[in-house]
XYZ file of C-alpha atoms in Angstrom:
384
model
C -8.622 5.515 -8.941
C -10.717 6.706 -11.739
C -9.612 10.291 -11.221
C -5.997 9.441 -10.889
C -5.768 7.883 -14.436
C -6.824 11.037 -16.339
C -4.558 13.266 -14.158
C -1.544 10.867 -14.889
C -2.450 10.968 -18.638
C -2.660 14.732 -18.764
C 0.656 15.037 -16.930
C 2.238 12.697 -19.247
C 0.930 14.663 -22.313
C 2.228 17.916 -21.004
C 5.716 16.319 -20.314
C 5.868 14.913 -23.898
C 4.813 18.353 -25.286
C 7.495 20.150 -23.250
C 10.183 17.656 -24.222
C 9.101 17.780 -27.946
C 9.274 21.541 -28.140
C 13.074 21.658 -28.265
C 13.236 19.098 -31.016
C 10.787 20.883 -33.188
C 12.318 24.394 -32.544
C 15.869 23.277 -33.045
C 15.028 21.916 -36.558
C 13.040 25.154 -37.346
C 15.728 27.486 -36.115
C 18.541 25.712 -37.974
C 20.318 24.794 -34.660
C 20.767 21.185 -35.996
C 21.768 19.796 -39.394
C 18.549 19.465 -41.626
C 16.786 16.204 -41.070
C 14.037 14.451 -43.018
C 10.516 14.751 -41.849
C 10.415 10.936 -40.975
C 13.332 11.262 -38.668
C 11.767 14.152 -36.864
C 8.507 12.262 -36.461
C 10.357 9.175 -35.377
C 12.128 11.171 -32.745
C 8.795 12.505 -31.512
C 7.461 8.946 -31.391
C 10.495 7.764 -29.284
C 10.001 10.679 -26.887
C 6.282 9.690 -26.609
C 7.222 6.038 -25.735
C 9.804 7.076 -23.175
C 7.256 9.498 -21.455
C 4.760 6.589 -21.271
C 7.390 4.167 -19.800
C 8.945 6.821 -17.431
C 6.451 6.219 -14.641
C 6.795 2.524 -14.191
C 10.097 1.794 -16.037
C 12.332 4.905 -15.727
C 15.546 3.021 -16.807
C 13.742 2.108 -20.020
C 12.694 5.737 -20.735
C 16.281 6.841 -20.184
C 17.690 4.221 -22.297
C 15.281 5.182 -25.243
C 16.199 8.801 -24.888
C 19.903 8.096 -24.780
C 19.658 5.831 -27.880
C 17.898 8.695 -29.612
C 20.692 11.117 -28.741
C 23.349 8.702 -29.812
C 21.453 8.222 -33.119
C 21.478 12.003 -33.894
C 25.136 12.497 -32.746
C 27.949 10.229 -31.629
C 28.800 12.653 -28.757
C 25.227 12.173 -27.250
C 24.822 15.972 -26.885
C 22.236 17.618 -29.155
C 20.021 20.601 -28.709
C 16.975 18.560 -29.809
C 17.179 15.668 -27.225
C 19.542 17.083 -24.646
C 16.769 18.501 -22.366
C 14.799 15.219 -22.595
C 17.896 13.217 -21.629
C 18.514 15.367 -18.507
C 14.724 15.111 -17.462
C 14.642 11.247 -17.787
C 17.828 11.033 -15.850
C 16.199 13.022 -13.072
C 13.110 10.885 -13.179
C 15.444 7.716 -13.100
C 16.841 8.952 -9.840
C 13.426 9.911 -8.444
C 11.531 6.777 -9.328
C 14.017 4.022 -9.305
C 14.553 2.623 -5.737
C 17.865 1.067 -6.689
C 21.149 2.488 -7.970
C 22.127 -0.658 -10.163
C 19.837 0.072 -13.132
C 21.027 3.640 -13.425
C 24.639 2.446 -13.255
C 24.150 -0.130 -15.973
C 22.409 2.432 -18.102
C 25.119 4.944 -17.855
C 27.743 2.277 -18.469
C 25.920 1.026 -21.574
C 25.530 4.530 -22.966
C 29.262 5.359 -22.431
C 30.262 2.122 -24.133
C 27.856 2.668 -27.056
C 28.886 6.129 -27.469
C 32.773 5.205 -27.455
C 32.203 2.433 -30.041
C 30.336 4.827 -32.316
C 32.924 7.590 -31.971
C 35.771 5.048 -32.600
C 33.950 3.823 -35.865
C 33.245 7.244 -37.121
C 36.812 7.590 -38.409
C 37.249 11.299 -37.313
C 39.436 12.552 -34.540
C 37.798 10.689 -31.438
C 39.307 12.886 -28.720
C 37.050 15.914 -29.040
C 33.932 13.699 -29.497
C 34.817 11.601 -26.590
C 35.329 14.689 -24.348
C 31.988 15.881 -25.312
C 30.440 12.497 -24.559
C 32.043 12.441 -21.094
C 30.802 15.945 -20.378
C 27.254 15.144 -21.438
C 27.265 12.076 -19.256
C 28.579 13.848 -16.228
C 26.605 17.127 -16.464
C 23.614 16.022 -18.391
C 23.037 12.478 -16.879
C 24.897 11.895 -13.590
C 24.136 15.281 -11.973
C 20.387 15.170 -12.791
C 20.216 11.484 -11.619
C 21.812 12.532 -8.274
C 19.290 15.312 -8.110
C 16.594 12.833 -8.604
C 18.091 10.596 -5.737
C 18.205 13.523 -3.400
C 14.655 14.409 -4.199
C 13.562 10.723 -3.549
C 15.414 10.666 -0.175
C 14.025 13.987 0.835
C 10.428 12.779 0.209
C 11.233 9.570 2.048
C 12.433 11.554 5.004
C 9.475 13.837 4.992
C 7.087 10.921 4.920
C 9.049 9.273 7.790
C 8.835 12.404 9.811
C 5.037 12.675 9.312
C 4.779 8.976 10.307
C 7.052 9.547 13.412
C 4.730 12.489 14.328
C 1.637 10.401 13.967
C 3.211 7.725 16.155
C 4.116 10.290 18.885
C 0.544 11.557 18.713
C -0.710 8.049 19.189
C 1.757 7.489 22.179
C 0.543 10.633 23.708
C -3.011 9.557 23.465
C -2.151 6.253 24.970
C -0.358 8.036 27.751
C -3.400 10.215 28.531
C -5.552 6.895 28.384
C -3.363 5.197 30.896
C -3.343 8.335 33.136
C -7.113 8.357 32.957
C -7.250 4.585 34.002
C -4.874 5.177 36.868
C -7.122 8.138 38.008
C -10.062 5.768 37.853
C -8.233 3.264 39.971
C -7.230 5.849 42.481
C -10.680 7.093 42.844
C -12.024 3.557 43.196
C -9.502 2.767 45.984
C -10.222 6.034 47.735
C -13.971 5.343 47.727
C -13.201 1.630 48.829
C -10.759 2.879 51.588
C -12.723 5.680 53.082
C -16.427 5.288 52.271
C -16.548 1.470 52.559
C -14.874 1.566 55.997
C -16.996 4.277 57.319
C -20.242 2.722 56.000
C -19.219 -0.561 57.791
C -18.667 1.316 60.980
C -22.092 3.174 60.774
C -23.776 -0.245 60.196
C -21.920 -1.518 63.213
C -23.057 1.405 65.310
C -26.516 0.844 64.123
C -26.321 -2.790 65.103
C -25.206 -1.864 68.561
C -28.079 0.444 69.039
C -30.580 -2.243 67.745
C -29.535 -4.608 70.565
C -29.321 -1.850 73.333
C -31.674 -2.920 76.015
C -32.514 0.603 77.116
C -33.794 1.744 73.676
C -37.468 1.957 72.830
C -38.817 -0.466 70.175
C -39.436 2.095 67.533
C -35.959 3.316 67.897
C -34.642 -0.245 67.504
C -36.668 -0.639 64.300
C -35.065 2.573 62.983
C -31.581 1.472 63.957
C -32.282 -1.742 62.120
C -33.499 0.080 59.149
C -30.291 2.311 59.273
C -28.044 -0.765 59.495
C -29.707 -2.454 56.363
C -29.528 0.822 54.530
C -25.880 1.179 55.387
C -25.211 -2.443 54.266
C -27.041 -1.820 50.969
C -25.038 1.452 50.413
C -21.854 -0.626 50.907
C -22.978 -3.191 48.521
C -23.702 -0.502 45.861
C -20.415 1.148 46.653
C -18.581 -2.163 45.888
C -20.393 -2.479 42.498
C -19.503 1.037 41.614
C -15.854 0.341 42.554
C -16.017 -2.766 40.276
C -16.967 -0.590 37.358
C -14.212 2.126 38.148
C -11.436 -0.577 38.854
C -9.184 -1.816 36.310
C -7.669 -5.260 36.913
C -4.356 -4.530 35.418
C -3.897 -1.262 37.389
C -1.792 -1.439 40.633
C -3.623 -0.228 43.709
C -2.345 3.166 44.921
C -0.763 3.378 48.285
C -2.239 6.629 49.659
C -1.262 7.562 53.283
C -3.925 6.306 55.795
C -3.377 9.401 58.212
C -3.173 6.971 61.231
C -1.378 3.864 62.405
C -2.653 0.374 62.858
C -3.151 0.809 66.606
C -5.137 3.960 66.117
C -7.246 2.318 63.611
C -8.077 -0.521 65.891
C -8.935 1.922 68.709
C -11.399 3.767 66.393
C -12.996 0.487 65.356
C -13.403 -0.467 69.080
C -15.013 2.931 69.755
C -17.453 2.248 67.073
C -18.677 -0.882 68.778
C -16.580 -3.566 67.010
C -15.490 -6.099 69.608
C -11.784 -6.008 68.732
C -8.761 -6.502 70.700
C -5.240 -5.216 69.884
C -2.174 -7.423 70.443
C 1.451 -6.626 69.612
C 4.676 -8.717 69.712
C 8.378 -8.142 69.244
C 10.971 -5.900 70.861
C 10.702 -2.936 68.601
C 8.992 -1.336 65.678
C 9.311 -3.199 62.516
C 8.565 -0.308 60.310
C 8.375 3.475 60.587
C 5.178 5.248 60.192
C 4.633 6.908 56.862
C 6.621 4.307 54.921
C 5.025 2.121 52.243
C 5.124 -0.878 54.573
C 3.254 0.940 57.311
C 0.568 2.063 54.899
C 0.184 -1.502 53.547
C -0.255 -2.800 57.036
C -2.780 -0.153 57.794
C -4.764 -1.010 54.590
C -4.677 -4.686 55.397
C -5.981 -4.205 58.863
C -8.683 -1.719 57.791
C -9.928 -4.155 55.040
C -9.970 -7.064 57.248
C -11.881 -5.151 59.961
C -14.438 -3.935 57.453
C -15.055 -7.511 56.154
C -15.337 -8.749 59.744
C -17.898 -6.012 60.571
C -19.970 -6.560 57.451
C -19.793 -10.424 57.213
C -19.427 -11.531 60.814
C -21.271 -8.929 62.965
C -20.816 -9.453 66.731
C -17.920 -11.862 66.289
C -14.782 -11.097 68.336
C -11.832 -9.767 66.407
C -8.184 -9.878 67.282
C -5.656 -7.904 65.568
C -2.069 -8.940 66.114
C 1.109 -7.243 64.852
C 4.444 -9.242 65.190
C 7.931 -8.169 64.188
C 10.507 -5.796 65.484
C 13.700 -7.105 63.953
C 13.992 -4.327 61.548
C 13.226 -6.421 58.534
C 9.382 -6.432 58.449
C 6.100 -6.911 60.236
C 3.264 -9.287 60.120
C -0.237 -8.323 60.867
C -2.851 -11.049 61.563
C -6.633 -10.214 61.765
C -8.834 -13.227 63.137
C -12.542 -12.991 63.765
C -14.696 -15.672 65.322
C -18.008 -17.127 64.371
C -20.693 -14.759 63.455
C -23.535 -14.098 65.916
C -26.048 -14.369 62.936
C -26.609 -17.459 61.040
C -25.995 -17.529 57.290
C -23.562 -14.769 57.147
C -21.485 -14.688 53.989
C -17.769 -15.522 54.483
C -15.496 -12.604 53.928
C -12.675 -12.564 51.413
C -14.533 -12.659 48.158
C -14.538 -9.025 47.417
C -12.150 -6.897 45.293
C -10.570 -5.394 48.353
C -8.556 -8.314 49.552
C -7.699 -9.489 46.109
C -6.305 -5.978 45.362
C -4.366 -6.015 48.563
C -2.815 -9.431 47.677
C -1.382 -7.983 44.552
C -0.088 -4.758 46.418
C 1.546 -6.871 49.163
C 3.150 -9.372 46.908
C 4.375 -6.628 44.726
C 6.709 -5.299 47.357
C 7.969 -8.798 48.197
C 5.543 -9.622 51.077
C 3.249 -12.482 51.561
C -0.561 -12.630 51.827
C -2.895 -15.293 53.008
C -6.760 -15.304 53.752
C -8.990 -18.223 54.662
C -10.988 -19.891 57.172
C -9.444 -20.327 60.644
C -11.027 -22.366 63.489
C -14.724 -21.138 63.629
C -13.987 -17.973 61.802
C -11.657 -16.247 59.400
C -8.250 -15.031 59.308
C -6.270 -12.542 57.200
C -2.514 -12.501 57.548
C 0.078 -10.280 55.719
C 3.822 -10.056 56.016
C 5.276 -6.717 54.592
C 9.130 -6.096 54.473
C 10.209 -2.992 56.372
C 11.787 -1.602 53.221
C 9.046 -2.874 50.756
C 8.433 -0.475 48.022
C 10.237 2.335 49.661
C 12.415 2.958 46.508
């Protein structure tokens, strides 16, 4: 702010000196009729006042210069003040946001010039033609040039603002892509590592209770089961850091159907039984609905293995009318006291959002002595 004021003052002084030069030189060269010294000094003072007012009140500056020109000649045109009139008309178009002040100033100058020409007593036609030409070429055209200059600057500023907004939008797009990638990584870790760690803990638990295994091997199996459970808990905490609550869960292909998943869990030692109902296949493998059913089953089996070890699990798939399928995973009472009830983790909560997003229903909660997860997915859910 302190530096801007001296710069503006210096610019104003240079402008006044440039506009005063024609007035001084015209009198010295004899291009005008001889005038007294006080008139010359008064004209320079009026130019100084117009220069000072041109930044904040461009209409006043133009009016002062026009009055000075009319005072020197009724036709407004003069060598001394003609350049100053054109410059202040240009500044009027550049610095005035509205056209009404300029129109009023030009109309006032035209009326004042016409009255002065009519009262002079000489032939008014030549003087009036000169006045009209001066207004058109010495005032209106510079004013239009100033308006064009102002609009060009406004368009340039708007272009730079648009570019800044596009850069910000691009940055936000990259940020959203990064968050989606984090959510995808978290889901991949949850789907693959979490399930595999749970199956490892289940195998270790089966070895721990095997009657033909030596005692020190049982202790090692118990340690392995505890380590796998701790690793699963740490994995869930890491997933909680990576996950974004407002990001939809990705639907990556599972690579196997629900029946194959149940068979692999049974081979790992989980007491799970597969049941199916209906007269056909509700959904085709590879569709979004099939992937959702696979993920719901996998999450329910993982929770049953972690929170209800040793409890029997039943996986039932019903449907077949071509409109959708329902998967139900029910586990009984845990063989260990004090086991934590499943369903409080982020996996089932995320699956609820994914299932409801495609028009399905999702329900979890206690059932009889155990826990049940049930999800209905339309056959064409999310396929588009």
